Amino acid sequence: MDRFDGIVEFVAVAEANGVSAAAKLLGCSTSHVSRQVARLEKRLGCALLARSTRLVTLTENGSAYYQQARGLVVGLQQAN
């Protein structure tokens, strides 16, 4: 099941345009969101987000992954 860890957080970051905003939406800490996304990136072997001090943007790989992952998250939300 750990293969799905970080996907919800990654999608939230992509949609909220930031880790802090995603954490607020998810009701968890920014460090939790950052750790989950970092673990996902490590597992996938590529960067999904380009981070700077004030901005988080999707990389090319991140954009492609987001398109697929978003459907999974929406389906999970509907199922629940």
mmCIF file of C-alpha atoms in Angstrom:
data_model
loop_
_atom_site.group_PDB
_atom_site.id
_atom_site.type_symbol
_atom_site.label_atom_id
_atom_site.label_comp_id
_atom_site.label_asym_id
_atom_site.label_seq_id
_atom_site.Cartn_x
_atom_site.Cartn_y
_atom_site.Cartn_z
ATOM 1 C CA MET A 1 0.000 0.000 0.000
ATOM 2 C CA ASP A 2 2.993 2.303 0.415
ATOM 3 C CA ARG A 3 3.043 2.719 -3.365
ATOM 4 C CA PHE A 4 0.202 5.207 -2.932
ATOM 5 C CA ASP A 5 1.860 7.190 -0.134
ATOM 6 C CA GLY A 6 2.376 10.815 -1.097
ATOM 7 C CA ILE A 7 0.011 10.890 -4.063
ATOM 8 C CA VAL A 8 -2.777 12.753 -2.249
ATOM 9 C CA GLU A 9 -0.244 15.229 -0.877
ATOM 10 C CA PHE A 10 1.390 15.722 -4.275
ATOM 11 C CA VAL A 11 -1.956 16.395 -5.963
ATOM 12 C CA ALA A 12 -2.871 18.846 -3.200
ATOM 13 C CA VAL A 13 0.434 20.710 -3.632
ATOM 14 C CA ALA A 14 -0.064 20.881 -7.388
ATOM 15 C CA GLU A 15 -3.615 22.199 -7.043
ATOM 16 C CA ALA A 16 -2.884 24.601 -4.184
ATOM 17 C CA ASN A 17 0.366 25.857 -5.769
ATOM 18 C CA GLY A 18 2.280 25.382 -2.555
ATOM 19 C CA VAL A 19 3.123 23.100 0.328
ATOM 20 C CA SER A 20 1.679 25.347 3.040
ATOM 21 C CA ALA A 21 -1.605 25.799 1.218
ATOM 22 C CA ALA A 22 -1.822 22.058 0.575
ATOM 23 C CA ALA A 23 -1.182 21.319 4.245
ATOM 24 C CA LYS A 24 -4.037 23.628 5.230
ATOM 25 C CA LEU A 25 -6.376 21.913 2.767
ATOM 26 C CA LEU A 26 -5.390 18.478 4.050
ATOM 27 C CA GLY A 27 -5.425 19.487 7.704
ATOM 28 C CA CYS A 28 -1.857 18.414 8.405
ATOM 29 C CA SER A 29 1.562 19.981 8.866
ATOM 30 C CA THR A 30 3.690 21.386 6.084
ATOM 31 C CA SER A 31 6.518 19.075 7.137
ATOM 32 C CA HIS A 32 4.261 16.037 6.678
ATOM 33 C CA VAL A 33 3.325 17.158 3.161
ATOM 34 C CA SER A 34 6.954 17.888 2.271
ATOM 35 C CA ARG A 35 8.137 14.513 3.580
ATOM 36 C CA GLN A 36 5.432 12.599 1.739
ATOM 37 C CA VAL A 37 6.148 14.328 -1.565
ATOM 38 C CA ALA A 38 9.911 13.858 -1.118
ATOM 39 C CA ARG A 39 9.383 10.133 -0.470
ATOM 40 C CA LEU A 40 7.181 9.881 -3.556
ATOM 41 C CA GLU A 41 9.846 11.597 -5.664
ATOM 42 C CA LYS A 42 12.517 9.268 -4.289
ATOM 43 C CA ARG A 43 10.378 6.211 -5.010
ATOM 44 C CA LEU A 44 9.719 7.398 -8.573
ATOM 45 C CA GLY A 45 13.326 8.451 -9.106
ATOM 46 C CA CYS A 46 12.527 11.907 -10.431
ATOM 47 C CA ALA A 47 11.632 15.399 -9.269
ATOM 48 C CA LEU A 48 7.944 16.235 -9.516
ATOM 49 C CA LEU A 49 8.206 19.736 -8.085
ATOM 50 C CA ALA A 50 10.627 22.584 -8.681
ATOM 51 C CA ARG A 51 10.964 24.360 -5.348
ATOM 52 C CA SER A 52 12.187 27.831 -4.546
ATOM 53 C CA THR A 53 11.807 29.864 -1.379
ATOM 54 C CA ARG A 54 8.466 31.279 -2.480
ATOM 55 C CA LEU A 55 7.251 29.177 -5.364
ATOM 56 C CA VAL A 56 6.500 25.558 -6.105
ATOM 57 C CA THR A 57 5.934 24.564 -9.721
ATOM 58 C CA LEU A 58 5.496 21.244 -11.457
ATOM 59 C CA THR A 59 8.389 19.850 -13.429
ATOM 60 C CA GLU A 60 7.694 18.257 -16.795
ATOM 61 C CA ASN A 61 7.567 14.863 -15.066
ATOM 62 C CA GLY A 62 5.409 16.367 -12.335
ATOM 63 C CA SER A 63 2.899 17.691 -14.831
ATOM 64 C CA ALA A 64 2.574 14.312 -16.538
ATOM 65 C CA TYR A 65 2.329 12.505 -13.189
ATOM 66 C CA TYR A 66 -0.272 14.987 -11.927
ATOM 67 C CA GLN A 67 -2.536 14.274 -14.899
ATOM 68 C CA GLN A 68 -2.604 10.578 -14.005
ATOM 69 C CA ALA A 69 -2.586 10.938 -10.220
ATOM 70 C CA ARG A 70 -5.436 13.435 -10.137
ATOM 71 C CA GLY A 71 -7.803 10.863 -11.604
ATOM 72 C CA LEU A 72 -6.800 8.383 -8.925
ATOM 73 C CA VAL A 73 -7.415 10.869 -6.131
ATOM 74 C CA VAL A 74 -10.794 11.919 -7.547
ATOM 75 C CA GLY A 75 -11.820 8.267 -7.864
ATOM 76 C CA LEU A 76 -10.771 7.580 -4.290
ATOM 77 C CA GLN A 77 -12.727 10.589 -3.037
ATOM 78 C CA GLN A 78 -15.812 9.410 -4.908
ATOM 79 C CA ALA A 79 -15.458 5.901 -3.532
ATOM 80 C CA ASN A 80 -15.194 7.208 0.003
#
